[in-house]
PDB file of C-alpha atoms in Angstrom:
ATOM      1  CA  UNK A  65     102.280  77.056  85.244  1.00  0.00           C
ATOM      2  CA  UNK A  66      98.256  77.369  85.559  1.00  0.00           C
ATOM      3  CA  UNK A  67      96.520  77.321  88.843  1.00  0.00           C
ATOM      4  CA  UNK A  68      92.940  76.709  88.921  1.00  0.00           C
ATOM      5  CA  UNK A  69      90.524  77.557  92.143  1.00  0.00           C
ATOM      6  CA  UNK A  70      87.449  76.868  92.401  1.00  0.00           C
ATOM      7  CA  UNK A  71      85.631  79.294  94.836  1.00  0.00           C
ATOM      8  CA  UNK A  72      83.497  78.429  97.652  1.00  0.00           C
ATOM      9  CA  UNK A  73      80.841  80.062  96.409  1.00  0.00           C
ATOM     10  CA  UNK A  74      79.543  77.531  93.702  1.00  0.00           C
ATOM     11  CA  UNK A  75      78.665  80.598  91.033  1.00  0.00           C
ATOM     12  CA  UNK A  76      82.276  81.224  90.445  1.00  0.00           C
ATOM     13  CA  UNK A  77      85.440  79.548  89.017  1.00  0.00           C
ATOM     14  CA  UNK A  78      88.790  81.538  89.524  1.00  0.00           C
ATOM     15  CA  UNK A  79      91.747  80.768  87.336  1.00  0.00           C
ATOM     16  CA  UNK A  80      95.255  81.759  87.371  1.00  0.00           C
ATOM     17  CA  UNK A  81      98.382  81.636  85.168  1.00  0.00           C
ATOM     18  CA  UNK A  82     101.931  82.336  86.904  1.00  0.00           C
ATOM     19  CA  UNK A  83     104.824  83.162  84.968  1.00  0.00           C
ATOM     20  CA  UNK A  84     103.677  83.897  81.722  1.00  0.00           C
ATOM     21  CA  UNK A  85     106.656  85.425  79.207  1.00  0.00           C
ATOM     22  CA  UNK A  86     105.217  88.983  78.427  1.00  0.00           C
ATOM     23  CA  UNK A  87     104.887  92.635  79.863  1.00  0.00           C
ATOM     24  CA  UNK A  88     102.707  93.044  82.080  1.00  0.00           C
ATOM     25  CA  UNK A  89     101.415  96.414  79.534  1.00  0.00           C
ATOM     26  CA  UNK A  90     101.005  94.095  77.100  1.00  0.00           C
ATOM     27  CA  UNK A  91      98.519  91.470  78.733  1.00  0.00           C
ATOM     28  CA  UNK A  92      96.796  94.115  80.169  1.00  0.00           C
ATOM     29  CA  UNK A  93      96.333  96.035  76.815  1.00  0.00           C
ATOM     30  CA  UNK A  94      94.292  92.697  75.897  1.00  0.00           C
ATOM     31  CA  UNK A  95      92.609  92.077  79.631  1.00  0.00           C
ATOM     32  CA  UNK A  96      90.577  95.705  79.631  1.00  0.00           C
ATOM     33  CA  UNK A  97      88.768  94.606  76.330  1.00  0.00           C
ATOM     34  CA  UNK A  98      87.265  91.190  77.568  1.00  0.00           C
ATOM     35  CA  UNK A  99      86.654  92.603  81.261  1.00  0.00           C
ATOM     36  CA  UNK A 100      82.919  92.618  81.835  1.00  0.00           C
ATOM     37  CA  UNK A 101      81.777  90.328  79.082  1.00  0.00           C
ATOM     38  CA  UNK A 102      79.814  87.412  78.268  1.00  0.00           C
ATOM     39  CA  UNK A 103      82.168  83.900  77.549  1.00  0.00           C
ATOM     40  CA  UNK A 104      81.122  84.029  73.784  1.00  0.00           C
ATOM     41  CA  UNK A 105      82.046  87.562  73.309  1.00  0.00           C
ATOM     42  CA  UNK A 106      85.402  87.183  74.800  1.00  0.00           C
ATOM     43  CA  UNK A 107      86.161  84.021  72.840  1.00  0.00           C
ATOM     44  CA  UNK A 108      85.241  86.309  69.291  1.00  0.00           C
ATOM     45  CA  UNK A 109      87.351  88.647  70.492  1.00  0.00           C
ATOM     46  CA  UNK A 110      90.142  86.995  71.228  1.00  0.00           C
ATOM     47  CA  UNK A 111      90.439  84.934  68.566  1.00  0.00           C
ATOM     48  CA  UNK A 112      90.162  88.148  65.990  1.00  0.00           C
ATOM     49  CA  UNK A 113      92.902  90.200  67.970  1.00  0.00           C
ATOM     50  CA  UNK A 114      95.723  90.420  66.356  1.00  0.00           C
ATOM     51  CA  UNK A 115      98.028  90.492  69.809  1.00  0.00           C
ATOM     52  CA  UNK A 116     100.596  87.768  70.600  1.00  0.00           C
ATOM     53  CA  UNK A 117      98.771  88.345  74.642  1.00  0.00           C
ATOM     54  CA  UNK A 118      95.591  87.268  73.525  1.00  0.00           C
ATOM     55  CA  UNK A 119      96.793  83.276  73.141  1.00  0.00           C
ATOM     56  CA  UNK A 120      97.578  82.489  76.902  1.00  0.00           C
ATOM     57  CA  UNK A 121      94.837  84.798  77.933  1.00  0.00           C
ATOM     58  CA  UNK A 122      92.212  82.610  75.485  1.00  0.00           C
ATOM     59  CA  UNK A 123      93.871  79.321  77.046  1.00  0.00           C
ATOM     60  CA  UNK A 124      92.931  80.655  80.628  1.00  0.00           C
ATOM     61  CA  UNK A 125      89.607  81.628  79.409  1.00  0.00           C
ATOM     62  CA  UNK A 126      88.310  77.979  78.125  1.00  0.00           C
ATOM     63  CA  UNK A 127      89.881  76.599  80.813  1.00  0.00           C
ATOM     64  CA  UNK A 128      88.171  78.308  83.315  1.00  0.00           C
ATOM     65  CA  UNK A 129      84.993  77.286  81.365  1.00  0.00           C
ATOM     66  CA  UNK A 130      85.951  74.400  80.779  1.00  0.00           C
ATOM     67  CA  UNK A 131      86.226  73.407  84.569  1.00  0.00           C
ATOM     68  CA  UNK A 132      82.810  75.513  85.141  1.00  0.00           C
ATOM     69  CA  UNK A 133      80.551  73.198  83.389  1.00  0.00           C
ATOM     70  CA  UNK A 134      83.015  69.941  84.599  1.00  0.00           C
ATOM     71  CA  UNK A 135      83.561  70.728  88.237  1.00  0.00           C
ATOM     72  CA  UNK A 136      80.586  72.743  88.886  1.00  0.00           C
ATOM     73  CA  UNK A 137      77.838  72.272  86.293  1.00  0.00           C
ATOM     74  CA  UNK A 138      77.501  75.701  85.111  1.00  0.00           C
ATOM     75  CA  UNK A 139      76.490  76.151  81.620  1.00  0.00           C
ATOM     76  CA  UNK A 140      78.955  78.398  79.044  1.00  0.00           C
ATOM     77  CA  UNK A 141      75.848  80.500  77.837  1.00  0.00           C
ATOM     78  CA  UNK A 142      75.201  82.177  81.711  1.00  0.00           C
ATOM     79  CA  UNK A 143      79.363  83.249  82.053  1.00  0.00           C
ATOM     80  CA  UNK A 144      80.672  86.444  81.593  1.00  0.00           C
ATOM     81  CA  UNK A 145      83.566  87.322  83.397  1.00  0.00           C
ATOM     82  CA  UNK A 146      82.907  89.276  86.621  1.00  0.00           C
ATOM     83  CA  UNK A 147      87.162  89.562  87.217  1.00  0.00           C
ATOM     84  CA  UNK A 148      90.504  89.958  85.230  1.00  0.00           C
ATOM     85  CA  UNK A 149      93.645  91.468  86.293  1.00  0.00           C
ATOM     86  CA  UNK A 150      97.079  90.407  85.569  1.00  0.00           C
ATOM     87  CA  UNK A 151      99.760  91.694  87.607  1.00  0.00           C
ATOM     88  CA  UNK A 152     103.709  91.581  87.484  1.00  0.00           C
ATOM     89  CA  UNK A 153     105.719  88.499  88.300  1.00  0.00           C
ATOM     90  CA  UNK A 154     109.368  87.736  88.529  1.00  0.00           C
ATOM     91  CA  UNK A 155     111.914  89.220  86.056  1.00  0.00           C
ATOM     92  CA  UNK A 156     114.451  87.113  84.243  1.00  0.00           C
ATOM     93  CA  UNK A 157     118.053  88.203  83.693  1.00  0.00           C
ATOM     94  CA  UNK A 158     120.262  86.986  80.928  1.00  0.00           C
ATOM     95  CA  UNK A 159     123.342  87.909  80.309  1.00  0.00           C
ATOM     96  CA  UNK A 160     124.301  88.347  76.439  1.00  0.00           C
ATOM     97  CA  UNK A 161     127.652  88.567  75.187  1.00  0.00           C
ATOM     98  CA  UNK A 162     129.231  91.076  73.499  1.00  0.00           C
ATOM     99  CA  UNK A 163     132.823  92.317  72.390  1.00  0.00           C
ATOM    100  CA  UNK A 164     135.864  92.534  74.018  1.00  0.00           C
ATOM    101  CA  UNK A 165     134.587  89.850  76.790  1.00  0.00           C
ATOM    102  CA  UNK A 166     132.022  92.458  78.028  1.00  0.00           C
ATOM    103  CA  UNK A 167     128.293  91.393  78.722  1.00  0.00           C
ATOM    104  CA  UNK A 168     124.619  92.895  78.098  1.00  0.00           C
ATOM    105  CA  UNK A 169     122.128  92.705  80.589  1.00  0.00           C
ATOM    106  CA  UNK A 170     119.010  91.589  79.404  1.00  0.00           C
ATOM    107  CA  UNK A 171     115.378  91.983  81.255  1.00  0.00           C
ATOM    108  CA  UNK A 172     112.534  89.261  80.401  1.00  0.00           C
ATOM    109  CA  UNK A 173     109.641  90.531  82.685  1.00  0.00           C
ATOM    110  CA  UNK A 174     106.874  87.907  83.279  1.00  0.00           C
ATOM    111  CA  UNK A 175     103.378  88.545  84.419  1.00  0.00           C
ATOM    112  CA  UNK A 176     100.382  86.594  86.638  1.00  0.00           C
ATOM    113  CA  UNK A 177      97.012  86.643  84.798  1.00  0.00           C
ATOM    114  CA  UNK A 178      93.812  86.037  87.208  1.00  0.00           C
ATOM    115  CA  UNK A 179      90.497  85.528  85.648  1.00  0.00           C
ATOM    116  CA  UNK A 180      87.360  84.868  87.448  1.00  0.00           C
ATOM    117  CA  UNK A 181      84.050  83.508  85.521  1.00  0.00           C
ATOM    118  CA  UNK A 182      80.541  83.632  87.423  1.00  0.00           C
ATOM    119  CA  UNK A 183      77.287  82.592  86.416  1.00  0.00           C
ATOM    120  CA  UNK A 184      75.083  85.506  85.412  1.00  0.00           C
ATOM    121  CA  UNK A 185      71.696  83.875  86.424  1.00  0.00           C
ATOM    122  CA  UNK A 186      72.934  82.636  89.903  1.00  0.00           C
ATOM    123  CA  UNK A 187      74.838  85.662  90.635  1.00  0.00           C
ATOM    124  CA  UNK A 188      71.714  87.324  90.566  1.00  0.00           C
ATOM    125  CA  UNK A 189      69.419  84.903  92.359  1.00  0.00           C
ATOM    126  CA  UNK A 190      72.048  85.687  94.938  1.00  0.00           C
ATOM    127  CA  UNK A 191      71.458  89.404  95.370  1.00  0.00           C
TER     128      UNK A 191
END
């Protein structure tokens, strides 16, 4: 499920995706590379990670632009992303059979990715 929030403030675009299959470690291994950096950067570096994370994470990314430049009329050159976190969510538990009529707990942990995009030459008019 993907939330998207457009701010108040008409330089940013927030974006968040609930519920995503994958460790919280795992997303976040990806997040701390992109945090901080121009929309064209983090696309080329996403795209040439070789992390199984760095698919949803690209999704929220070009959506977020996506909906900057529809909703807002922000251009993709001026974004960088000012915010990323991604915190834990709900876990899931299985149950997986084994012998003798016993059963295996089993843990799928989920996470909440929030990314927020600004405009670089607005944010600074701003200041």
């Amino acid at each position: 499920m993907i939330r998207r929030k457009n701010s108040r403030s008409s330089t940013e675009v927030k974006v968040l995706a609930q519920h995503i299959c994958m460790s919280v470690f795992k997303a976040r291994r990806v997040i701390d590379q992109i945090r901080g950096r121009s929309y064209a950067d983090t696309l080329m570096i996403l795209e040439l990670m070789p992390y199984r994370a760095s698919y949803p994470i690209l999704k929220l990314v070009y959506s977020a632009a996506s909906n900057a430049t529809h909703n807002l009329g922000l251009k993709e050159v001026n974004l960088f992303i000012s915010q990323a976190e991604v915190n834990g969510g709900a876990i899931v538990k299985k149950l997986r059979p084994r012998a003798r009529g016993r059963s295996y707990p089993i843990k799928r942990s989920t996470c909440h990715i929030k990314i927020v995009l600004k405009d670089r030459r607005k944010s600074f008019l701003n200041l």
